[in-house]
Amino acid sequence: MGFRVSAALWRRPWARATILLTPPLAWFVLLYLAALVVLLITAFWQINPFTTNIERVWNLGNFTTIFTSPAYRGVIFRTVGMAAAVTVVDAVVAFPFAYYMARIASSRTRTALFVAILLPLWASYLAKVYSWLLIFTHGGLLDWSLSHLGLSQVHLIYTNWAVFTVFCYIWLPFMIIPVYAALERIPHSQLEASEDLGARAWQTTRLVMIPLALPGIVAGSIFTFSLTLGDYITPLLVGGTSANFMGNIIYTNIGIANNVPFAAAMAMVPIVIMAAYLLGARALGALEAV
Amino acid sequence: MESRALRIGLRIWVGLVLAFLFVPIALIVLYAFNRSNIESWPIPSFTLHWFSVAWHDAEVRTAFLLSVRVALVSTLIALLLGSAVAYVVHQFRLFGRQDQQERDALEAEEPELVGYAVHQFRFFGREGISFLLVLPLALPGIITGIALNSLFSFTGI
């Protein structure tokens, strides 16, 4: 019986595919997409200011508040600016590293470096943020190192610079891996052709490697950009009282203010930004590189 | 070929990035043995005291067991659903990573496979599928969290 079923399935690849694809697709549509739809609907509701119960009255109030209030607009600009800065710095830090991995390192070194990139991803997010708190804190490792170098102390803790450093640190592996994958795929013959045509190493990098690695860089930027866009824990732990990012607004409106419709409306902002970003990335062919 | 100076420069860069990646992790390990509970550097003296405190803390234990349970269940679900999609994608090459030549060769061998793949290709759109698969990765975790929160309270689960 079991044999007959498997034989029948073997002859009909489409049946096999349907059976295999139904559970993941159902999970994806019924849970993930349905949740996003409910979120979109909730964004047009409001809460009763006295009872804080959700009132299912259609209105644009939440969106009007977000886009007319200078404070919320400031939060959106600060968050997008932070995400863009983190993405650019991570790309600049990652490219030479990935270049070394793909083009210069021996295969053993390459494997070791690959493991070294993956290892920090297995360490707890919170432990890593907390570690930076220990580095930046008054009398921490940074102060100690600077005073031993004879430099004046900088107080980074509870500033946006601390938030920026931690974001760059935590998301860096997400940038290195796709850039490495893109550089690795460039055929050696293309680089040799560039050399034969008289290009210097820098010209080959700028005119051949960076354009060919661009889908990888964009794929990595999807992660660094989006992860920064929604994070609220790093600003809470190492940011100051003014470290208000979109994630923090969403978080406080779910938790403390219990205003889920407003949080849902605020959540639409990163969703729209990421949708536009993904469409742009798709045009560059970066979704294939993820 | 890269010049000698460039190789040395790149090697230094790789060293700096590795230090950047691993100093914080090494630091958190060291602080676990810190005798003092003042967070300053250098650590005055070392102790195993906090391991014993953590081991005997009932709250830590329940939290640890809960984390392990959630991790096992989510790994199991992701493994089953993810492997199914990966298998189908591999078999049918929905994502068109292969070039035309390879596709022609495959069509000659297994026309039904390619027929299905092309049908699927037109039905969903290759890019549509990759777009959907990337979406959960590209949307920040807090959005997934609040969306599921709304779904559960909406449906009363």
CSV table of C-alpha atoms in Angstrom, one decimal, chain A residues 11 13-14 16-17 20-21 23-24 27-28 31-32 35-36 38-39 42 45 56 92-93 96-97 99-100 104 113 116-117 120 127 130-132 134-135 137 139-141 144 169 172 195 222-223 226 230 232 247 250-251 254 263-264 267 270-271 274 278 282 287-288, chain B residues 1-2 6-7 10-11 13-14 17-18 20-25 27-28 31 39-42 77 81 84-85 87-88 91-92 95-97 112-113 116 120 124 126-128 130-140 142-144 146-152 154:
chain,number,residue,atom,x,y,z
A,11,ARG,CA,5.1,9.1,-11.4
A,13,PRO,CA,5.8,15.0,-9.7
A,14,TRP,CA,3.0,17.6,-9.6
A,16,ARG,CA,4.3,15.2,-4.9
A,17,ALA,CA,4.9,18.9,-5.1
A,20,LEU,CA,4.8,18.9,0.0
A,21,LEU,CA,4.0,22.5,-0.6
A,23,PRO,CA,1.6,22.6,4.7
A,24,PRO,CA,4.3,25.3,4.3
A,27,TRP,CA,1.3,28.0,7.4
A,28,PHE,CA,2.6,31.0,5.6
A,31,LEU,CA,-0.5,32.6,9.9
A,32,TYR,CA,1.9,35.1,8.5
A,35,ALA,CA,-1.5,38.3,10.6
A,36,LEU,CA,-0.3,41.1,8.4
A,38,VAL,CA,-5.2,41.8,10.5
A,39,LEU,CA,-2.5,44.3,11.5
A,42,THR,CA,-6.2,47.1,13.2
A,45,TRP,CA,-9.3,51.2,14.4
A,56,ARG,CA,-13.8,48.9,15.7
A,92,VAL,CA,32.2,49.2,3.7
A,93,VAL,CA,33.5,47.1,6.6
A,96,PRO,CA,37.3,44.0,2.1
A,97,PHE,CA,36.7,41.2,4.5
A,99,TYR,CA,37.2,40.1,-0.8
A,100,TYR,CA,39.9,38.6,1.3
A,104,ILE,CA,43.1,35.7,-1.2
A,113,LEU,CA,36.8,32.7,8.5
A,116,ALA,CA,34.3,33.0,12.6
A,117,ILE,CA,31.5,35.0,10.9
A,120,PRO,CA,28.7,35.4,16.7
A,127,ALA,CA,24.5,39.0,25.8
A,130,TYR,CA,25.0,43.8,27.3
A,131,SER,CA,28.7,43.3,26.5
A,132,TRP,CA,28.8,46.7,24.7
A,134,LEU,CA,30.1,46.9,29.7
A,135,ILE,CA,32.5,48.3,27.2
A,137,THR,CA,30.1,52.2,30.6
A,139,GLY,CA,35.2,52.9,33.9
A,140,GLY,CA,34.6,50.2,31.3
A,141,LEU,CA,37.0,48.7,28.8
A,144,TRP,CA,40.4,52.0,30.4
A,169,TYR,CA,28.4,45.1,15.3
A,172,LEU,CA,27.8,42.8,10.4
A,195,GLU,CA,43.8,42.6,-16.0
A,222,ILE,CA,18.1,44.1,3.2
A,223,PHE,CA,19.0,42.5,6.5
A,226,SER,CA,15.4,46.0,8.1
A,230,GLY,CA,12.5,47.4,13.7
A,232,TYR,CA,13.9,48.4,20.0
A,247,GLY,CA,10.5,50.0,17.1
A,250,ILE,CA,5.6,50.3,18.5
A,251,TYR,CA,6.8,48.5,21.6
A,254,ILE,CA,1.7,47.6,22.7
A,263,ALA,CA,1.2,50.5,17.2
A,264,ALA,CA,-0.3,48.8,14.1
A,267,ALA,CA,4.2,49.3,12.1
A,270,PRO,CA,8.6,50.1,8.2
A,271,ILE,CA,6.4,47.6,6.2
A,274,MET,CA,10.7,47.5,3.4
A,278,LEU,CA,12.5,44.9,-1.7
A,282,ARG,CA,14.3,42.9,-6.9
A,287,LEU,CA,16.5,38.6,-4.1
A,288,GLU,CA,18.2,35.7,-6.0
B,1,MET,CA,46.8,39.6,-9.0
B,2,GLU,CA,46.6,41.7,-5.9
B,6,LEU,CA,47.0,45.3,-0.8
B,7,ARG,CA,47.3,41.7,0.6
B,10,LEU,CA,43.5,43.3,3.7
B,11,ARG,CA,45.0,40.9,6.2
B,13,TRP,CA,41.6,44.6,8.0
B,14,VAL,CA,40.4,41.0,8.5
B,17,VAL,CA,37.1,42.9,12.0
B,18,LEU,CA,37.7,39.6,13.8
B,20,PHE,CA,35.7,43.7,16.6
B,21,LEU,CA,33.5,40.6,16.4
B,22,PHE,CA,35.1,38.6,19.2
B,23,VAL,CA,36.3,41.1,21.9
B,24,PRO,CA,32.7,41.7,23.1
B,25,ILE,CA,32.0,37.9,23.2
B,27,LEU,CA,34.4,40.0,27.4
B,28,ILE,CA,31.0,38.7,28.4
B,31,TYR,CA,32.6,39.1,33.2
B,39,GLU,CA,30.8,46.7,36.0
B,40,SER,CA,34.3,48.2,35.6
B,41,TRP,CA,37.4,47.1,33.8
B,42,PRO,CA,39.8,45.5,34.7
B,77,ILE,CA,8.3,23.0,12.6
B,81,LEU,CA,8.1,23.0,6.5
B,84,ALA,CA,9.5,20.5,2.1
B,85,VAL,CA,9.9,23.8,0.3
B,87,TYR,CA,13.0,19.9,-1.8
B,88,VAL,CA,10.3,21.1,-4.1
B,91,GLN,CA,13.3,19.4,-7.8
B,92,PHE,CA,11.5,21.9,-9.9
B,95,PHE,CA,13.8,29.9,-9.0
B,96,GLY,CA,15.5,29.5,-12.3
B,97,ARG,CA,19.0,29.5,-11.1
B,112,GLU,CA,6.9,16.7,-17.2
B,113,LEU,CA,9.1,18.2,-14.5
B,116,TYR,CA,5.2,21.8,-14.2
B,120,GLN,CA,4.2,27.1,-11.7
B,124,PHE,CA,3.0,32.4,-9.3
B,126,ARG,CA,9.2,33.2,-10.0
B,127,GLU,CA,10.0,36.5,-8.5
B,128,GLY,CA,6.7,36.6,-6.7
B,130,SER,CA,11.1,34.6,-3.9
B,131,PHE,CA,9.6,37.9,-2.8
B,132,LEU,CA,7.2,36.1,-0.5
B,133,LEU,CA,9.9,33.9,0.9
B,134,VAL,CA,12.1,36.9,1.6
B,135,LEU,CA,9.3,38.9,3.2
B,136,PRO,CA,9.5,37.3,6.7
B,137,LEU,CA,13.2,37.7,6.7
B,138,ALA,CA,13.0,41.3,5.6
B,139,LEU,CA,10.3,42.5,7.9
B,140,PRO,CA,11.6,43.3,11.4
B,142,ILE,CA,8.6,43.3,16.1
B,143,ILE,CA,6.3,43.6,13.2
B,144,THR,CA,5.8,39.8,13.0
B,146,ILE,CA,2.6,42.6,16.8
B,147,ALA,CA,0.9,41.2,13.7
B,148,LEU,CA,0.6,37.8,15.4
B,149,ASN,CA,-0.6,39.5,18.5
B,150,SER,CA,-3.3,41.2,16.6
B,151,LEU,CA,-4.3,38.0,14.8
B,152,PHE,CA,-4.5,36.0,18.0
B,154,PHE,CA,-8.7,39.1,16.7
